[in-house]
Coordinates of C-alpha atoms in Angstrom, one line a residue:
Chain P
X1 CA 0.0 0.0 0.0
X2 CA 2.6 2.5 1.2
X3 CA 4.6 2.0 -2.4
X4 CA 1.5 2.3 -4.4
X5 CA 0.9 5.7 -3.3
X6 CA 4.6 6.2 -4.0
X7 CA 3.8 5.3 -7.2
X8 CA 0.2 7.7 -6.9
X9 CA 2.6 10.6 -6.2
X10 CA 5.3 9.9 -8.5
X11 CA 2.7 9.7 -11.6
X12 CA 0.4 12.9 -10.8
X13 CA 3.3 14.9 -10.6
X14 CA 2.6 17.2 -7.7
X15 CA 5.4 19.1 -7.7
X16 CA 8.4 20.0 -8.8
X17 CA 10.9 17.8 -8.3
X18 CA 14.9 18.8 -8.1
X19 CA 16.6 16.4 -6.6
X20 CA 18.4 15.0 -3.5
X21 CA 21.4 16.3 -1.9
X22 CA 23.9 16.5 0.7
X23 CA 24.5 19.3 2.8
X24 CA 27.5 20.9 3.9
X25 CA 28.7 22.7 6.9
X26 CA 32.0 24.6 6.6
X27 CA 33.8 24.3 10.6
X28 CA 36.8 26.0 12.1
X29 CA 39.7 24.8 13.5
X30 CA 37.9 24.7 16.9
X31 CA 36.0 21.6 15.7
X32 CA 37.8 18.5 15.8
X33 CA 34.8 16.2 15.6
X34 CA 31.1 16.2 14.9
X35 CA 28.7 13.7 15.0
X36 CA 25.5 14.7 13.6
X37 CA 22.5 12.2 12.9
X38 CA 22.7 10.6 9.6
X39 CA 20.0 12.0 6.8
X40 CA 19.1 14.9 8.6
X41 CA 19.4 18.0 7.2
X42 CA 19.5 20.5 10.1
X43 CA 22.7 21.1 12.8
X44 CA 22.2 18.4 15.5
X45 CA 23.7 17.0 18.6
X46 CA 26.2 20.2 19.3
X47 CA 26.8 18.1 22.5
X48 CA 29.0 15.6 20.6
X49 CA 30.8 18.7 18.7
X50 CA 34.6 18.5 20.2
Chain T
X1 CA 14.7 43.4 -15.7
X2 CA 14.9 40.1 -16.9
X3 CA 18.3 37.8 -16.8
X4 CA 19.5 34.6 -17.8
X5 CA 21.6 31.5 -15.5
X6 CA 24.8 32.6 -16.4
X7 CA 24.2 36.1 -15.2
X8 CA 22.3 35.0 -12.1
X9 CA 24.7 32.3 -11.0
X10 CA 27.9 35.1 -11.8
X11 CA 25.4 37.6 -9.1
X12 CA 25.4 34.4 -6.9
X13 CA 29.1 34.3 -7.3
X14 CA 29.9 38.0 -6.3
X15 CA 27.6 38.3 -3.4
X16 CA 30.1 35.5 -1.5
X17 CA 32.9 37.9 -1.8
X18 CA 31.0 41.0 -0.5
X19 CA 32.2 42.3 3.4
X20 CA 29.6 41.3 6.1
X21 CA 28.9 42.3 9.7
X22 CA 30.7 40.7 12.6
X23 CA 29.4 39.0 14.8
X24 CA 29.4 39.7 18.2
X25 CA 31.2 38.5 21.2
X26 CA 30.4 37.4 24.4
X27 CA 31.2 37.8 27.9
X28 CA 33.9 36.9 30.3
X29 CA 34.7 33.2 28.5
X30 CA 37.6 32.2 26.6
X31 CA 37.0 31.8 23.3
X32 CA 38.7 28.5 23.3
X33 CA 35.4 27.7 25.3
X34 CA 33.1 29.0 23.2
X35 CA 31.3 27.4 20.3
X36 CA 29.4 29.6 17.9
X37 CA 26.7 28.0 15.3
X38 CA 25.5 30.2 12.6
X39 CA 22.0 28.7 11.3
X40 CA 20.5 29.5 8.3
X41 CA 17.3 29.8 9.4
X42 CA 14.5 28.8 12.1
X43 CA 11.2 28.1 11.8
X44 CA 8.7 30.3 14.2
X45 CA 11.3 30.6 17.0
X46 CA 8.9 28.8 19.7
X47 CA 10.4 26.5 22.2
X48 CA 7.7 24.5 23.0
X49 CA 6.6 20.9 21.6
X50 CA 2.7 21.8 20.6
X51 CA 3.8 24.7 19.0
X52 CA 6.6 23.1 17.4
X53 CA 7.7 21.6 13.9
X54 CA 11.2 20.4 12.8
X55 CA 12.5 24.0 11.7
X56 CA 12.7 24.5 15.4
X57 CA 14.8 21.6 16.1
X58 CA 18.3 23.7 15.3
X59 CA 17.6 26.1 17.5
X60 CA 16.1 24.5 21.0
X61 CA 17.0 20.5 20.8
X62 CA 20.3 21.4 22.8
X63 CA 18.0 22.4 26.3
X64 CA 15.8 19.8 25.4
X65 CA 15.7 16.4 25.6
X66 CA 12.8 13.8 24.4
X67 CA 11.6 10.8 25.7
X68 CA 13.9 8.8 22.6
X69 CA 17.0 9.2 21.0
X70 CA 18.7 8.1 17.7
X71 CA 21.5 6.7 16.7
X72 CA 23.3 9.0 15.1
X73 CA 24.7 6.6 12.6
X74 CA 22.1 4.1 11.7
X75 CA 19.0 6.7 12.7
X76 CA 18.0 3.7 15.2
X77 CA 16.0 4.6 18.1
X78 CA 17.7 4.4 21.6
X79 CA 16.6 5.4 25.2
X80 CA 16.3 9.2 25.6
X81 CA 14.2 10.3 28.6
X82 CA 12.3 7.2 28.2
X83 CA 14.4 4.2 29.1
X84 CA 11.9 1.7 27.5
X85 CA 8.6 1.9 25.9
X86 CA 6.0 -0.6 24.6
X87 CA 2.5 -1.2 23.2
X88 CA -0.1 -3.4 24.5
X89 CA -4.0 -3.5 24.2
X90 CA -3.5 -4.0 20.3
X91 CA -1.2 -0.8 19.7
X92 CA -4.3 1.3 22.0
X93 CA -2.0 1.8 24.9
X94 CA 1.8 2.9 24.8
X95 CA 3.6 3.0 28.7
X96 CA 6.7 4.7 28.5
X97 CA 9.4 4.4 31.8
X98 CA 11.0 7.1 32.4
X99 CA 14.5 8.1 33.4
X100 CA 15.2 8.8 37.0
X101 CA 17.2 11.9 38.4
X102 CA 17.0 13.8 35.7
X103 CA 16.9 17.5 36.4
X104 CA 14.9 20.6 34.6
X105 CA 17.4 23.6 34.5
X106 CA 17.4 26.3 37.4
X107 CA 16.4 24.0 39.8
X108 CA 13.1 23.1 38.9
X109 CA 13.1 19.8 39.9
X110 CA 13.3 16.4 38.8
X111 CA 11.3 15.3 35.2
X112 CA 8.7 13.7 35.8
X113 CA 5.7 11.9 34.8
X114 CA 3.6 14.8 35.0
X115 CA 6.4 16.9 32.8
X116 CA 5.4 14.3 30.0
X117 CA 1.7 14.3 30.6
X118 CA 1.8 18.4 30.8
X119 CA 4.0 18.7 27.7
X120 CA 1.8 16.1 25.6
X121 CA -1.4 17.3 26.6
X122 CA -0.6 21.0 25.4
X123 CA -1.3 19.3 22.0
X124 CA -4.9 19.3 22.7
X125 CA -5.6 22.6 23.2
X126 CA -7.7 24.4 19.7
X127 CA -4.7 26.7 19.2
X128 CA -1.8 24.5 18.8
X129 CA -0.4 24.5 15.5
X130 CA 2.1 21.7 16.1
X131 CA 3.2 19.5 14.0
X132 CA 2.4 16.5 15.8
X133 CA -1.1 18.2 17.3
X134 CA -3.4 17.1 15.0
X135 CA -2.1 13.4 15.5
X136 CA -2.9 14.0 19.4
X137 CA -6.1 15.4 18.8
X138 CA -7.0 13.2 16.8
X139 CA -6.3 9.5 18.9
X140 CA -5.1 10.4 21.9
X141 CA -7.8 9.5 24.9
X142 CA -5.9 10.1 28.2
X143 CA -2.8 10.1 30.2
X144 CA -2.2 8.1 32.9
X145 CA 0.7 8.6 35.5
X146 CA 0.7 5.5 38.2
X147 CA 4.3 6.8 39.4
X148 CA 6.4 9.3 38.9
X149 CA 8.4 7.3 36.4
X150 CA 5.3 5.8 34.3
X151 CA 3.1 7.2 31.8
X152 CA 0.8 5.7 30.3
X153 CA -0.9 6.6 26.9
X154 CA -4.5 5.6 25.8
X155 CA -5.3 6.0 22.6
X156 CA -8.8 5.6 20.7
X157 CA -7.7 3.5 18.0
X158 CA -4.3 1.4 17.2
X159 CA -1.6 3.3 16.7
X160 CA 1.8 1.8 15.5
X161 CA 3.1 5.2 15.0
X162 CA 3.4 6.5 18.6
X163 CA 7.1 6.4 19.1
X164 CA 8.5 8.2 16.1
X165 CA 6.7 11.5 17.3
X166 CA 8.7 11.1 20.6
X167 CA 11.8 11.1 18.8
X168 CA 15.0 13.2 18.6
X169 CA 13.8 13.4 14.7
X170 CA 11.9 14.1 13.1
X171 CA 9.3 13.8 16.5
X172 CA 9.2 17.3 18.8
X173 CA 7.5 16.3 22.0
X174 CA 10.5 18.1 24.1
X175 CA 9.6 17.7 27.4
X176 CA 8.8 21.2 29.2
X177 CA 8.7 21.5 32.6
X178 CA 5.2 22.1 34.0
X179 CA 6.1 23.8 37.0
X180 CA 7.6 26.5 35.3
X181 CA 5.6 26.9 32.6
X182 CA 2.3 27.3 35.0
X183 CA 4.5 29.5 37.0
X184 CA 5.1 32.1 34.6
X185 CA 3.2 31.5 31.6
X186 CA 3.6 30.5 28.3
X187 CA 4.7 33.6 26.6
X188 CA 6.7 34.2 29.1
X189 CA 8.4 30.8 29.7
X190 CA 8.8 31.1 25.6
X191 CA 11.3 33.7 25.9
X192 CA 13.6 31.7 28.5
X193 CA 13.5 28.0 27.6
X194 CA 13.6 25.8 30.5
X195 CA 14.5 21.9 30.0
X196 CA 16.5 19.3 30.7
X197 CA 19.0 19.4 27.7
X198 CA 22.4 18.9 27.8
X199 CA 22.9 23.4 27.0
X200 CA 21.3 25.9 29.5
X201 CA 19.0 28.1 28.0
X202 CA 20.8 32.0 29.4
X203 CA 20.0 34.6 27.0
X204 CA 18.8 35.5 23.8
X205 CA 17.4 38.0 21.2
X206 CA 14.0 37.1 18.9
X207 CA 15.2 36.4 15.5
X208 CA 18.9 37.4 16.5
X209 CA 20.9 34.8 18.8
X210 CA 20.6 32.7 21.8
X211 CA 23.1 31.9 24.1
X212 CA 23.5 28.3 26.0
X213 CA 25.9 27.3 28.8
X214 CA 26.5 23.7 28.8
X215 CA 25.4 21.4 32.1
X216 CA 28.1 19.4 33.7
X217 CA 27.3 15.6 33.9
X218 CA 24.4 15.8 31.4
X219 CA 23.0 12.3 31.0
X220 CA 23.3 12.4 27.1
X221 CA 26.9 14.0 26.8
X222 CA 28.6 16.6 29.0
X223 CA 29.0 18.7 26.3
X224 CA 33.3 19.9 25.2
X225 CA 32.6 23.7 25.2
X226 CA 31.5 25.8 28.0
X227 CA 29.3 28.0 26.1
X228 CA 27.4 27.7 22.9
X229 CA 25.5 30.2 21.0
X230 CA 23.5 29.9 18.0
X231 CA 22.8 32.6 15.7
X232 CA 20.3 33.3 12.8
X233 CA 22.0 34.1 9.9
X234 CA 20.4 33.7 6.8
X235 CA 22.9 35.5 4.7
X236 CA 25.6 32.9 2.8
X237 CA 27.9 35.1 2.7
X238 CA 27.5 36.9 5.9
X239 CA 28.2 33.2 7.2
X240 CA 31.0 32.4 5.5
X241 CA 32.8 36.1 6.3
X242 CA 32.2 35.1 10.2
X243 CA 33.7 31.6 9.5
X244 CA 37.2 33.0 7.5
X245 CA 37.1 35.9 10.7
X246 CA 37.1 33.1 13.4
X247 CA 34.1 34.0 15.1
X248 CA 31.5 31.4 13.9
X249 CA 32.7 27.7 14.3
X250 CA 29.8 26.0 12.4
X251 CA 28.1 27.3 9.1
X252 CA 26.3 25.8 6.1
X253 CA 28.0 26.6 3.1
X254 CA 26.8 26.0 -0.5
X255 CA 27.6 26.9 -4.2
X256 CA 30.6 29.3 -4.7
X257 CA 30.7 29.6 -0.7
X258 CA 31.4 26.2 -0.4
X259 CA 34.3 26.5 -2.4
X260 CA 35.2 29.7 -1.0
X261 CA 35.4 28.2 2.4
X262 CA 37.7 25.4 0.9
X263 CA 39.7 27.7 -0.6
X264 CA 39.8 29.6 2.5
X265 CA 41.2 26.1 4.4
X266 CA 38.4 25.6 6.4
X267 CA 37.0 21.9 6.6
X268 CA 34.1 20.8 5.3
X269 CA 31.6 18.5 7.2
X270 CA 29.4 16.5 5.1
X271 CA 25.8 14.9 6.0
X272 CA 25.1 12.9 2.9
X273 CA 21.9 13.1 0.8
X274 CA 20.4 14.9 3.4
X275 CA 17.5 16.8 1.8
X276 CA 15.5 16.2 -1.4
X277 CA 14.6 19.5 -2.7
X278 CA 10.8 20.3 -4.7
X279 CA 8.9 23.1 -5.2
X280 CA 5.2 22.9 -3.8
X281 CA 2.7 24.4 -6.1
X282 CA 0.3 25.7 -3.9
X283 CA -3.3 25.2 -4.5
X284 CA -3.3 22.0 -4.3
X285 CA -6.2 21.8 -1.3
X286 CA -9.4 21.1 -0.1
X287 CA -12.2 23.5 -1.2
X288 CA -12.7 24.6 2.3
X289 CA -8.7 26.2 2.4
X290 CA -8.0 29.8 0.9
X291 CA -5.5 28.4 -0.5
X292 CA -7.8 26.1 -3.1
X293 CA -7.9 26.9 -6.4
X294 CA -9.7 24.8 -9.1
X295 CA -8.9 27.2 -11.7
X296 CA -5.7 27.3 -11.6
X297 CA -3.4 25.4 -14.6
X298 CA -1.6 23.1 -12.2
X299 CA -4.3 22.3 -9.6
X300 CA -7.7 22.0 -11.8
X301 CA -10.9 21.2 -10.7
X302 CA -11.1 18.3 -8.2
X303 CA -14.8 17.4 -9.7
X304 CA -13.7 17.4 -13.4
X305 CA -11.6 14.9 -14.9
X306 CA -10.6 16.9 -17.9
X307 CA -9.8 19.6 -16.0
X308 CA -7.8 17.3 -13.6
X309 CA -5.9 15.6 -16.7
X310 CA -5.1 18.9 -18.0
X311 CA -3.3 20.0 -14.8
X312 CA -1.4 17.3 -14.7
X313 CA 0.3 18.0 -18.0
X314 CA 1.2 21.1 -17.3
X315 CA 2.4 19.6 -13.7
X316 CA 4.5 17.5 -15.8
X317 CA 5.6 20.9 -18.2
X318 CA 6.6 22.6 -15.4
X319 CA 8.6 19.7 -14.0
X320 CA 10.4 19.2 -17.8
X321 CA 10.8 22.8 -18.2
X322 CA 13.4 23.1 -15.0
X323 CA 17.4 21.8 -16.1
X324 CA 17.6 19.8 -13.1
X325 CA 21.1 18.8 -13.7
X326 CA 22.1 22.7 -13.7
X327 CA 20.9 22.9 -10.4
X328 CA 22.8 19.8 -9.5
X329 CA 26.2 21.3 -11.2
X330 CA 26.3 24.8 -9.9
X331 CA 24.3 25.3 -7.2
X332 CA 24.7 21.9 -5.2
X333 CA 28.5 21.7 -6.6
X334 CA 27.6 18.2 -7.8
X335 CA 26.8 17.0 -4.1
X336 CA 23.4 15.5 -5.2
X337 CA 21.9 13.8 -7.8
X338 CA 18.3 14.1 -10.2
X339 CA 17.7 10.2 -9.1
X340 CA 16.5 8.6 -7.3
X341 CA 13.9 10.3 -5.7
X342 CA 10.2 10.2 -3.9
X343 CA 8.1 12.5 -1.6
X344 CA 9.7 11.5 1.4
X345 CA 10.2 8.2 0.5
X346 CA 13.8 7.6 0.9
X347 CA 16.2 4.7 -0.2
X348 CA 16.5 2.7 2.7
X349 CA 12.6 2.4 3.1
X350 CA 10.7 -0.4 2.3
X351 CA 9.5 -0.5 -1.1
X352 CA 11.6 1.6 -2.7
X353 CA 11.4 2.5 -6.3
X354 CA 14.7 2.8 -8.1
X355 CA 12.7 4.2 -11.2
X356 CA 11.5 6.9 -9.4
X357 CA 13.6 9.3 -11.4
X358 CA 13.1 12.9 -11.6
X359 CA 11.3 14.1 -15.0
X360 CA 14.2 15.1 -17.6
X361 CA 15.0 18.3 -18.9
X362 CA 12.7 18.7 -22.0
X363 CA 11.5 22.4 -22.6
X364 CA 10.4 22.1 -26.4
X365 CA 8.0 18.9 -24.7
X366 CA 7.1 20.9 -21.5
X367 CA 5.9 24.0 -24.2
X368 CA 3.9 21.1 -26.2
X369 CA 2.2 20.2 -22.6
X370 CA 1.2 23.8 -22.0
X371 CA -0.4 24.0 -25.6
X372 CA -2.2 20.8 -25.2
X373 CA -3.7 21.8 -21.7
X374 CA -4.5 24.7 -23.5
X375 CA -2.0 27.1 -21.9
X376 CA 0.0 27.8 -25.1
X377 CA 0.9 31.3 -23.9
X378 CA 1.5 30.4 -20.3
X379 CA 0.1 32.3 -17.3
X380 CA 1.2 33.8 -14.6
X381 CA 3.2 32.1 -11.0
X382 CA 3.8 33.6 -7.8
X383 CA 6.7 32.5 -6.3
X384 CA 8.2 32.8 -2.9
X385 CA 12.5 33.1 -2.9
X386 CA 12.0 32.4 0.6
X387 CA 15.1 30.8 2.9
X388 CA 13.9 27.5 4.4
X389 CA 15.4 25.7 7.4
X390 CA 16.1 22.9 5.3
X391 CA 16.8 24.9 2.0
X392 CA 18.9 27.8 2.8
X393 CA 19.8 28.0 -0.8
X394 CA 16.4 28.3 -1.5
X395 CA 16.2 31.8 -3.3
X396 CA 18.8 30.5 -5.2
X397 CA 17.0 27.3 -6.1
X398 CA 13.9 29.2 -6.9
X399 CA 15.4 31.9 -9.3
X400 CA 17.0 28.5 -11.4
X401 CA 13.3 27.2 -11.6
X402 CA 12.1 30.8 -12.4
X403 CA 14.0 31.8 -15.3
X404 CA 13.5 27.7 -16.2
X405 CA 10.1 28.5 -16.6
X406 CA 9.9 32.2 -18.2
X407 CA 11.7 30.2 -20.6
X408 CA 8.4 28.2 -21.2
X409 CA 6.2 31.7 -21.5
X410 CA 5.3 31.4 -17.8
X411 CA 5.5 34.6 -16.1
X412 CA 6.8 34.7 -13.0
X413 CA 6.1 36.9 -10.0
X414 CA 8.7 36.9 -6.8
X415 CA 7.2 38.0 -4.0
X416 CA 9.7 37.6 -1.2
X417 CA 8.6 36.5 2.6
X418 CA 10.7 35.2 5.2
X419 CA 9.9 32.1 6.4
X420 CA 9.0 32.9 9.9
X421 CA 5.9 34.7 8.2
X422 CA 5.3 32.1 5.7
X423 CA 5.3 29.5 7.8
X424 CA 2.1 30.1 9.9
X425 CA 0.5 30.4 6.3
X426 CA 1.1 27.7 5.0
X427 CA 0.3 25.9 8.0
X428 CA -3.5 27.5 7.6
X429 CA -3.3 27.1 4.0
X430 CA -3.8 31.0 3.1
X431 CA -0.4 31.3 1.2
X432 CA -2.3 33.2 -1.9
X433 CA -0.8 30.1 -4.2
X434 CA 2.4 30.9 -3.8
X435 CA 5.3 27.8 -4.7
X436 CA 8.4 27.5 -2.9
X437 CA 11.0 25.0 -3.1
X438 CA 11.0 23.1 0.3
X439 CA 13.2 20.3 1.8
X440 CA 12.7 17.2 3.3
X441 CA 13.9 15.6 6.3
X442 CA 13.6 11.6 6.7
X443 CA 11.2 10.1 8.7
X444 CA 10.8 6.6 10.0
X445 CA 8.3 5.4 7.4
X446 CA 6.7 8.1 4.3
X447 CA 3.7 7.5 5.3
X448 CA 4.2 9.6 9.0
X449 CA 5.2 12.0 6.4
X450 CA 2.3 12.2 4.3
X451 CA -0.1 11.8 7.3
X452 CA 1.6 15.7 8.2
X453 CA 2.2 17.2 5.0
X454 CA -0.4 15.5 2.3
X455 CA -3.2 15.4 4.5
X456 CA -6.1 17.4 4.4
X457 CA -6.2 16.5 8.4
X458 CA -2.7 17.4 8.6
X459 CA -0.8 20.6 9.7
X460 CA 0.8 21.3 6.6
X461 CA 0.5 21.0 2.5
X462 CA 3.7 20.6 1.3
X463 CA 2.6 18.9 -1.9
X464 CA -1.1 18.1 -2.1
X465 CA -3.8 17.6 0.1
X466 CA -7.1 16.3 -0.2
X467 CA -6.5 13.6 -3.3
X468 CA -4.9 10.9 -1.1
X469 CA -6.5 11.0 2.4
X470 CA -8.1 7.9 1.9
X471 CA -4.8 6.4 0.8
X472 CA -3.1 7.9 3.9
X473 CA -6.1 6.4 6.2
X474 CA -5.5 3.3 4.7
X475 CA -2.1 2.6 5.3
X476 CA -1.9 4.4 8.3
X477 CA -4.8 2.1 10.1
X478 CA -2.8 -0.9 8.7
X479 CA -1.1 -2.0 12.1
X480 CA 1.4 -4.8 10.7
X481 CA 4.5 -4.9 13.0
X482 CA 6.8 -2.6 11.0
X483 CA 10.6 -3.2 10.4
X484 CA 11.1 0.4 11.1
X485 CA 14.0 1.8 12.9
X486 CA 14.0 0.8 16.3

């Protein structure tokens, strides 16, 4: 069911579609290590930034 | 005055390279113990769960905590304030234990059970726009606190989904203290986050900054640095002029500014495929939202079929009529791809479609689509080059589409709005049909997606809503044990 309104959505064209992407965050010599949760596009877990 | 890529990326180019302001410095602390964050953007700037959607996340998740946590490497979930949580009465009833000792901020005592049932039941009040209120209101029957370390959720139907809105992402049930909260009020309590995060909410300006001092022997992570401060900066290049100065240690660059920052020897920190990008066409709605429009080319008239075949093509027109790998090459600096994609569907879910590639680039196609819809000579777009928490290159992405499409006879019209504004419109659906190019963050399963953003139920349209809610019900109701994450 859930990939046949994949499908649904895919075919009716709702929007526009661009494309997927990785994002990138520029850091300065302060950072040594930063583990931010995979897939998800936002800044995360500054509490693991050392 | 009208211009073409090459101009408009050069513009892009030069605005990277432009001076920007400072920014500012703090107080007695060393810088070595200082970590500053410029974000792009936030969403409505409110701290509190039933107010909340992701586009807060940036800005408050380091004085929050919620009741589950992810791995940060397989997206798993792990125990957060909840130690363990599990279903019984066929998925009707969730009891969630909860950790013990843990401490709000400026001594306002230990989390409880009655922290969780406060926070969550916030959802229920008329005026909470939160992403995850309309799920509350909708199953949600009562809370139920035996002991201070047990709550107990009833729900009015089966409900598989109840975890993922308690987790570190993409859920927002943050847990708020309720003693404070009652003690000063909402708007007030707004202003001076209180919770149990692993950063102390100190000071801050609306829109501006906000300034965190980390908590010693934090249950998650006693965080390196002694102070953290996020600020809103929305400008690329402002960013990247703090980050060559020193004084920002964390910025998202993109485009030229990402080779800039190379350049400049700073490091780059990479989430892969993080986002897939579209533009929502607004309209797309019920006919009791402002924001429905039955005569317009893309959305048609839900009670026509022609009408509704006819807005598909020129869907599918203005999908051929953008150069998606353009976009790819010089905006994204090749760090994407046109394929695969989905509407929150991502690779690693179930069911997957490896043929769900985007539409190619195929204007002399798209311009036959138009004429066979009956739209030979176009019509006119409103567009919003608005930057989005999870598109901070959006203005950029949205002027590609635009002259994309002017090249097609549509005529554009950019009428700018920040997103805190937009935000609260879209939510109600009164956007004046403006499109936008949004990004999307993953979620457990697409459909806890599409029940929040192609839902007429839901608290956003992000795509369409109305077409599929009996699709959404559908598989949504369907309880089978999923493989999920966690």
């Amino acid at each position: 069911m859930t990939q046949g309104l994949g499908q649904k959505l895919y075919d009716d064209c709702r929007g526009v579609m661009l494309g997927m992407r990785s994002l990138t965050w520029a850091v300065s010599k302060k950072v040594n290590a930063w583990q931010t949760l995979v897939y998800v596009p936002l800044e995360n877990n500054y509490e693991y930034v050392s | 005055m009208a211009i073409n890529r090459r101009t408009f990326l050069k513009r892009a180019s030069a605005a990277a390279a432009m001076g920007a302001p400072l920014v500012a410095s703090s107080r007695a602390i060393a810088a070595s113990d200082r970590l500053v964050v410029a974000v792009g953007q936030w969403g409505i700037e409110t701290p509190f769960a039933w107010r909340s959607s992701q586009s807060e996340k940036t800005l408050w998740d380091c004085a929050y905590d919620p009741l589950i946590m992810r791995d940060p490497k397989t997206f798993e979930y792990r125990p957060g304030l909840a130690t363990e949580w599990k279903p019984s009465n066929e998925l009707k009833t969730w009891t969630f234990k909860l950790r013990s000792g843990v401490q709000f901020h400026e001594g306002f005592g230990e989390m409880t059970a009655e922290d969780v049932k406060f926070t969550v039941e916030q959802n229920l009040k008329p005026d909470s726009q939160g992403g995850s209120a309309p799920f509350f209101r909708m199953h949600l029957e009562r809370i139920e606190t035996p002991d201070k370390h047990t709550v107990v959720m009833h729900f009015k139907n089966k409900v598989w989904e109840v975890p993922s809105n308690f987790t570190q992402f993409v859920g927002y049930q943050n847990i708020t203290s309720k003693k404070y909260v009652e003690s000063v009020g909402e708007d007030k309590a707004a202003l001076h986050p209180i919770g149990t995060g692993p950063f102390r909410h100190v000071e801050g300006k609306q829109g501006d900054y906000h300034r965190f001092e980390a908590v010693a022997n934090h249950w998650r992570k006693t965080p390196a640095f002694k102070e953290l401060v996020i600020r809103r900066i929305p400008d690329p290049a402002t960013r990247l002029s703090g980050l060559r100065a020193g004084e920002i240690d964390i910025g998202n660059v993109f485009g030229d500014y990402l080779d800039q920052a190379k350049k400049a020897g700073l490091r780059i920190h990479e989430t892969a495929n993080a986002a897939c990008h579209w533009m929502v066409l607004q309209g797309q709605t019920t006919p009791d939202r402002e924001d429905y429009c039955p005569s317009c080319p893309w959305a048609g008239d839900p009670k026509d079929p022609k009408s509704q075949e006819n807005a598909r093509k020129v869907r599918l027109a203005l999908n051929l009529a953008v150069n998606k790998k353009t976009i790819v090459n010089a905006l994204w600096k090749g760090l994407g791809s046109d394929a695969p994609f989905m509407y929150w569907y991502y690779p690693f879910h179930k069911g997957f479609n490896k043929d769900w590639k985007v539409p190619p680039y195929d204007p002399e196609r798209a311009k036959k689509l138009l004429a066979e819809a009956g739209h030979a000579g176009g019509f006119e777009v409103r567009v919003n080059p608005l930057v989005m928490t999870y598109a901070l290159d959006g203005p950029d992405m949205v002027e590609a589409v635009s002259l994309d499409w002017e090249k097609i006879g549509i005529k554009v019209r950019r009428v700018p709005e920040a997103f805190s504004n937009f935000l609260p419109k879209n939510r109600a659906r009164k956007t004046n049909k403006t499109h936008w190019v949004y990004g999307s963050p993953p979620f457990d399963e697409p459909v806890l997606a599409w029940q929040r953003c192609i839902y007429s139920k839901g608290p956003f349209n992000l795509l369409a809503d109305g077409p599929y809610d009996e699709d959404v019900d559908t598989i949504s109701r369907d309880s089978t044990p999923r493989s999920g994450r966690g």
